[in-house]
Amino acid sequence: MKQETIDRIRKFTDDRDWEQYHTPANLAKSISIEANELLECFQWSDTQYDIAEVSEELADVLVYCRNMLDALGLDEDEIILRKMAKNEAKYPVEKAKGKSTKYDKL
Amino acid sequence: MKQETIDRIRKFTDDRDWEQYHTPANLAKSISIEANELLECFQWSDTQYDIAEVSEELADVLVYCRNMLDALGLDEDEIILRKMAKNEAKYPVEKAKGKSTKYDKL
Amino acid sequence: MKQETIDRIRKFTDDRDWEQYHTPANLAKSISIEANELLECFQWSDTQYDIAEVSEELADVLVYCRNMLDALGLDEDEIILRKMAKNEAKYPVEKAKGKSTKYDKL
Amino acid sequence: MKQETIDRIRKFTDDRDWEQYHTPANLAKSISIEANELLECFQWSDTQYDIAEVSEELADVLVYCRNMLDALGLDEDEIILRKMAKNEAKYPVEKAKGKSTKYDKL
């Protein structure tokens, strides 16, 4: 995400005095709620979806994720790179290649 | 997200031949599933949570969001800026300031 | 649900002194969390699933729904029959038959 | 749930020819989507909620759970009683009493 985009999200919250609602717990609920509006685009069909609606709902998920990073003072790249290292260890290429099996059943 | 982080996520999928599972519908399910592992950190308390677990689950949400942007060929900043313009119009500062009311009840 | 089943659920909570955690908000989170463990059974395939796992996760959703009915003093049949009347009005047979279209686009 | 309520739900689906959409995977998505409309009632406050809205959303979750039991030919009491036996073993009263700790950390 570009700094300009991050700033626009922060200004939106700031202008409305909404930091008070952005507790980590409320943001976790919000991410799940928006993730399910995204899921609703695929409720009855996996292949027929409205790309404009999907884009909007995915954007909403990403905005709340940005709010949560801010509320907790986390660095996006840092937490992702640390998790990717774990994922790489949990799913060794030679075992996981081409399979959707969960790590505890690999 | 830095290009290095995006590349690490793409290589992880690519090395395991997992693009085949990354349909938009499967990724929408995955975002919701990970969002709920994040929510589980706050299941019984809003204030006592393990920041390391929260960081990992938030990272998982962000990784699947990145996968979905890739699967659909969407630009993160573009879809967010377009949605922010809508949000700004739906929640005018003078009406929404300091209130958590949903736009259709403002 | 039979009275015996309801009693077993209530005794489980009661024996563990867990009513204190069963606020409506915590139960709403719990229903979503369990619903997503159910969804995880279908994460990468719509047709290959483990019926034993599906049954367990669906049971967990139903147990938390029962806890929520109890926490709020609601009658299951009453709230469902009232909602079914609304659904029947929102989706008139002649318009909705054979279509998965949402009511606001019918 | 009373037989009358179950029959009303089944007739609703049947009248609209909607069994075709009621695959287990679509119903799992639907349960999660409705669970999150329920969660939305508590998005910004744990204590201020609209009981009429909560009742409607909880009813929607229960209706889709009923649809899923039907789609899979499962007996509600049977799957719940089987799961309760597991839960009772996972959370022994003497260890779990008064604590919200997850079983794997008890």
XYZ file of C-alpha atoms in Angstrom:
424
model
C 0.000 0.000 0.000
C 1.321 3.424 -0.931
C 1.885 6.057 1.744
C -0.771 8.225 0.044
C -3.346 5.445 0.517
C -2.372 4.886 4.159
C -2.671 8.634 4.779
C -6.125 8.765 3.182
C -7.332 5.936 5.455
C -5.871 7.609 8.549
C -7.344 11.002 7.684
C -10.785 9.402 7.187
C -10.708 7.973 10.717
C -9.150 11.054 12.205
C -11.619 13.518 10.627
C -14.526 11.563 12.124
C -13.008 11.020 15.594
C -13.351 7.302 15.141
C -10.121 6.138 16.841
C -12.242 5.686 19.967
C -14.138 2.829 18.236
C -11.024 1.231 16.782
C -10.183 -1.109 19.622
C -8.398 -4.272 18.490
C -11.492 -6.358 19.369
C -13.870 -4.109 17.394
C -11.516 -4.161 14.418
C -11.269 -7.964 14.545
C -15.079 -8.098 14.379
C -15.068 -5.574 11.549
C -12.538 -7.553 9.497
C -14.682 -10.683 9.856
C -17.869 -8.771 8.972
C -16.321 -7.302 5.812
C -14.730 -10.650 4.910
C -18.233 -12.082 4.928
C -19.607 -9.336 2.714
C -16.836 -10.401 0.348
C -17.846 -14.053 0.786
C -21.443 -13.109 -0.025
C -20.291 -12.284 -3.580
C -19.700 -16.042 -3.925
C -22.611 -17.321 -1.818
C -24.454 -19.266 -4.519
C -21.846 -19.528 -7.244
C -18.075 -19.899 -7.270
C -17.713 -18.616 -10.803
C -20.323 -15.914 -11.402
C -19.444 -12.838 -9.424
C -19.501 -9.083 -9.856
C -15.899 -7.905 -9.990
C -16.873 -4.345 -8.951
C -18.586 -5.637 -5.796
C -15.716 -8.025 -5.053
C -13.238 -5.136 -5.371
C -15.221 -2.960 -2.980
C -15.563 -5.642 -0.323
C -11.906 -6.651 -0.586
C -11.003 -2.970 -0.196
C -13.106 -2.809 2.982
C -11.239 -5.803 4.440
C -7.904 -4.163 3.605
C -8.926 -0.824 5.138
C -9.871 -2.468 8.446
C -6.620 -4.467 8.383
C -4.769 -1.145 7.972
C -6.759 0.289 10.913
C -5.741 -2.702 13.012
C -2.048 -2.394 12.127
C -2.319 1.256 13.201
C -4.241 0.513 16.406
C -1.624 -2.029 17.472
C 1.433 -0.215 16.104
C 2.371 -3.177 13.915
C 4.462 -3.120 10.737
C 2.711 -4.934 7.878
C 5.853 -6.230 6.170
C 7.415 -7.352 9.416
C 4.452 -9.447 10.587
C 3.946 -10.960 7.130
C 7.605 -11.884 6.628
C 7.713 -13.481 10.070
C 4.558 -15.484 9.297
C 5.803 -16.497 5.846
C 8.907 -18.014 7.468
C 6.597 -20.115 9.648
C 4.409 -21.106 6.696
C 7.445 -22.134 4.655
C 8.538 -24.423 7.499
C 5.025 -25.848 8.002
C 4.571 -26.590 4.308
C 7.892 -27.931 2.952
C 7.849 -27.786 -0.861
C 8.598 -31.484 -1.312
C 5.633 -32.493 0.863
C 3.088 -29.791 0.003
C 3.614 -29.366 -3.743
C 0.340 -29.618 -5.632
C -1.637 -30.610 -2.532
C -4.213 -28.629 -0.538
C -3.783 -30.838 2.542
C -3.528 -29.007 5.889
C -0.078 -29.113 7.488
C -1.174 -31.315 10.412
C -2.272 -34.015 7.942
C 0.635 -33.744 5.502
C 3.382 -3.842 1.380
C 6.927 -3.813 0.006
C 7.709 -5.485 -3.304
C 10.001 -7.907 -1.419
C 7.037 -9.045 0.705
C 4.746 -9.429 -2.303
C 7.436 -11.475 -4.057
C 7.871 -13.744 -1.033
C 4.117 -14.444 -0.961
C 4.024 -15.153 -4.701
C 7.059 -17.452 -4.555
C 5.483 -19.404 -1.690
C 2.378 -20.132 -3.797
C 4.355 -20.709 -6.943
C 6.850 -23.152 -5.382
C 3.956 -25.310 -4.142
C 1.866 -25.183 -7.343
C -1.010 -23.736 -5.371
C -2.365 -21.258 -7.950
C -4.801 -24.034 -8.925
C -6.516 -23.709 -5.508
C -6.527 -19.922 -5.516
C -9.879 -19.364 -7.172
C -11.567 -16.134 -6.061
C -14.253 -18.147 -4.218
C -11.701 -20.275 -2.334
C -9.743 -17.161 -1.380
C -12.901 -15.415 -0.147
C -13.544 -18.436 2.105
C -9.907 -18.373 3.230
C -10.018 -14.663 4.135
C -13.121 -15.277 6.256
C -11.573 -18.345 7.914
C -8.390 -16.457 8.841
C -10.397 -13.395 9.939
C -12.138 -15.694 12.393
C -8.890 -17.115 13.727
C -8.036 -13.472 14.376
C -11.432 -12.951 16.014
C -10.776 -16.001 18.212
C -7.970 -14.006 19.902
C -10.782 -11.818 21.296
C -13.447 -14.514 21.819
C -13.858 -14.177 25.585
C -12.160 -10.862 26.280
C -11.854 -7.597 24.397
C -8.826 -6.453 26.317
C -6.681 -9.488 27.147
C -5.099 -10.830 23.986
C -1.787 -12.274 22.889
C -0.191 -9.739 20.550
C 2.020 -12.419 18.933
C -1.038 -14.524 18.024
C -2.951 -11.451 16.843
C -0.008 -10.490 14.601
C 0.152 -13.954 13.065
C -3.555 -14.153 12.330
C -3.667 -10.628 10.912
C -0.700 -11.555 8.709
C -2.649 -14.588 7.436
C -5.603 -12.372 6.487
C -3.284 -9.987 4.647
C -1.535 -12.815 2.785
C -4.842 -14.197 1.472
C -5.938 -10.663 0.520
C -2.691 -10.356 -1.474
C -3.423 -13.735 -3.108
C -6.876 -12.476 -4.077
C -5.556 -9.224 -5.550
C -3.176 -11.384 -7.626
C -5.840 -13.913 -8.654
C -8.096 -11.103 -9.896
C -5.371 -8.808 -11.257
C -6.472 -5.960 -9.001
C -4.364 -3.041 -7.807
C -4.571 -2.608 -4.029
C -4.208 1.187 -3.972
C -6.671 1.670 -6.808
C -9.479 -0.353 -5.234
C -8.919 1.211 -1.810
C -8.818 4.806 -3.075
C -12.005 4.207 -5.079
C -13.727 2.757 -1.991
C -12.474 5.549 0.283
C -14.119 8.102 -2.015
C -17.410 6.227 -1.566
C -16.945 5.979 2.212
C -16.198 9.699 2.465
C -19.466 10.453 0.661
C -21.454 7.942 2.751
C -20.117 9.311 6.034
C -19.958 13.129 5.745
C -17.743 14.517 8.539
C -20.441 16.851 9.892
C -22.920 13.971 10.277
C -20.625 11.115 11.277
C -18.139 12.819 13.598
C -17.822 10.951 16.891
C -20.654 8.527 16.065
C -20.525 4.818 15.227
C -23.949 4.876 13.564
C -24.248 3.018 10.233
C -24.660 5.292 7.204
C -28.236 4.166 6.478
C -29.280 5.349 9.948
C -27.273 8.584 10.076
C -33.853 -29.926 19.573
C -35.097 -32.286 22.267
C -35.406 -31.091 25.877
C -32.760 -33.685 26.850
C -30.280 -32.076 24.451
C -31.064 -28.561 25.671
C -30.591 -29.741 29.264
C -27.247 -31.335 28.448
C -26.007 -28.063 26.913
C -27.218 -26.034 29.887
C -25.664 -28.421 32.406
C -22.328 -28.245 30.581
C -22.246 -24.447 30.917
C -23.597 -24.497 34.435
C -21.147 -27.114 35.766
C -18.228 -24.971 34.525
C -19.560 -21.602 35.725
C -19.382 -20.297 32.187
C -22.551 -18.149 32.130
C -20.273 -15.238 33.024
C -18.594 -15.517 29.594
C -21.848 -15.977 27.688
C -22.594 -12.351 26.953
C -24.534 -11.851 23.726
C -21.480 -10.215 22.106
C -19.140 -13.083 23.059
C -21.672 -15.619 21.784
C -22.046 -13.745 18.490
C -18.253 -13.949 18.069
C -18.349 -17.635 19.021
C -21.057 -18.457 16.464
C -19.005 -16.768 13.732
C -15.806 -18.542 14.835
C -17.481 -21.971 14.783
C -19.241 -21.176 11.493
C -15.801 -20.622 10.028
C -14.453 -23.897 11.373
C -17.391 -25.410 9.511
C -16.493 -23.385 6.407
C -12.910 -24.660 6.674
C -14.233 -28.156 5.856
C -14.980 -26.721 2.386
C -11.997 -24.361 2.054
C -10.380 -25.938 -1.009
C -13.160 -28.136 -2.335
C -16.928 -27.873 -2.466
C -17.449 -31.586 -2.924
C -14.780 -33.440 -0.950
C -15.430 -33.071 2.732
C -15.259 -35.175 5.864
C -18.829 -35.703 7.072
C -17.671 -36.452 10.640
C -15.829 -33.109 10.828
C -18.735 -31.263 9.223
C -21.129 -32.787 11.783
C -18.934 -31.728 14.690
C -18.528 -28.152 13.498
C -22.227 -27.792 12.696
C -22.975 -29.114 16.193
C -20.689 -26.433 17.666
C -22.577 -23.704 15.789
C -25.895 -25.076 17.050
C -24.669 -25.283 20.648
C -23.599 -21.628 20.653
C -26.920 -20.665 19.037
C -28.669 -22.482 21.895
C -26.459 -20.611 24.408
C -27.462 -17.337 22.766
C -31.178 -18.135 22.847
C -30.714 -18.863 26.576
C -28.636 -15.756 27.264
C -31.283 -13.545 25.644
C -34.350 -15.485 26.811
C -35.517 -16.042 23.236
C -37.779 -18.802 21.957
C -36.261 -20.567 18.951
C -39.541 -21.387 17.194
C -40.953 -17.935 17.763
C -37.993 -16.035 16.276
C -37.749 -18.420 13.323
C -41.461 -18.323 12.492
C -41.426 -14.517 12.661
C -38.386 -14.403 10.336
C -39.870 -16.970 7.932
C -42.919 -14.715 7.508
C -40.565 -11.895 6.503
C -38.576 -14.138 4.151
C -41.756 -15.369 2.490
C -42.765 -11.753 1.815
C -39.283 -10.785 0.583
C -39.069 -13.735 -1.791
C -42.507 -14.217 -3.420
C -42.680 -17.673 -5.019
C -43.576 -16.337 -8.467
C -40.544 -14.048 -8.539
C -37.960 -16.143 -6.688
C -38.677 -19.645 -7.989
C -35.527 -21.335 -9.251
C -33.414 -18.182 -8.850
C -30.655 -17.410 -6.334
C -30.983 -13.648 -6.859
C -30.978 -11.515 -3.690
C -34.317 -9.922 -2.866
C -33.154 -6.366 -3.542
C -32.308 -7.345 -7.126
C -35.329 -9.558 -7.837
C -37.243 -26.838 16.987
C -40.835 -27.919 16.584
C -41.881 -30.065 13.631
C -44.145 -27.219 12.472
C -41.117 -24.899 12.274
C -39.019 -27.466 10.415
C -41.888 -27.993 7.958
C -42.237 -24.256 7.363
C -38.505 -24.002 6.538
C -38.648 -26.999 4.214
C -41.743 -25.718 2.414
C -40.075 -22.326 1.891
C -37.128 -23.970 0.119
C -39.301 -26.441 -1.727
C -41.797 -23.857 -3.032
C -38.908 -21.861 -4.546
C -36.994 -24.821 -6.009
C -33.962 -23.838 -4.001
C -32.676 -27.315 -3.057
C -30.405 -26.980 -6.114
C -28.503 -24.144 -4.366
C -28.348 -25.893 -1.014
C -25.078 -27.740 -1.461
C -23.203 -28.293 1.810
C -20.494 -25.826 0.711
C -23.008 -23.080 -0.169
C -24.795 -23.602 3.143
C -21.513 -23.411 5.066
C -20.856 -20.043 3.377
C -24.426 -18.956 4.154
C -24.132 -19.857 7.851
C -20.924 -17.802 8.103
C -22.491 -14.862 6.224
C -25.544 -14.801 8.510
C -23.361 -15.302 11.610
C -21.572 -12.127 10.601
C -24.790 -10.175 10.128
C -25.474 -11.251 13.713
C -21.976 -10.150 14.725
C -22.601 -6.773 13.071
C -25.237 -6.098 15.762
C -22.282 -5.961 18.184
C -19.678 -4.353 15.885
C -19.030 -1.183 17.874
C -20.564 -2.035 21.243
C -20.866 -5.201 23.291
C -23.742 -3.917 25.363
C -25.935 -1.707 23.164
C -27.759 -3.840 20.637
C -31.171 -4.038 19.046
C -32.820 -7.215 20.307
C -35.204 -7.337 17.317
C -32.281 -7.283 14.873
C -30.338 -9.812 16.935
C -33.365 -12.146 16.926
C -33.740 -11.903 13.165
C -30.089 -12.592 12.435
C -29.931 -15.473 14.909
C -33.046 -16.901 13.236
C -31.289 -16.712 9.858
C -28.311 -18.657 11.225
C -30.650 -21.314 12.629
C -32.592 -21.619 9.364
C -29.425 -22.259 7.353
C -28.263 -24.761 9.993
C -31.605 -26.558 9.540
C -31.085 -26.489 5.745
C -27.653 -28.047 6.230
C -28.942 -30.799 8.511
C -31.499 -31.565 5.787
C -28.997 -31.416 2.925
C -26.719 -33.887 4.723
C -29.425 -36.058 6.287
C -28.114 -35.395 9.788
C -30.051 -35.611 13.042
C -29.614 -32.454 15.142
C -29.835 -34.125 18.563
C -27.526 -36.957 17.559
C -24.695 -34.728 16.314
C -25.006 -32.391 19.298
C -25.041 -35.154 21.906
C -22.007 -36.761 20.281
C -20.170 -33.417 20.304
C -21.180 -32.641 23.895
C -19.580 -35.919 25.007
C -16.337 -34.775 23.366
C -16.588 -31.285 24.901
C -17.189 -32.745 28.350
C -14.008 -34.819 28.000
C -11.993 -31.872 26.633
C -13.092 -29.554 29.427
C -13.132 -31.550 32.693
C -15.127 -29.630 35.325
C -12.297 -29.579 37.866
C -9.885 -27.999 35.352
C -12.217 -25.720 33.392
C -14.494 -24.366 36.098
C -14.681 -20.571 35.980
C -11.988 -20.294 33.292
C -12.300 -19.336 29.621
C -8.974 -20.967 28.716
C -8.954 -23.083 25.545
C -8.634 -26.830 26.141
C -5.147 -27.083 24.627
C -3.870 -24.563 27.187
C -5.765 -25.868 30.248
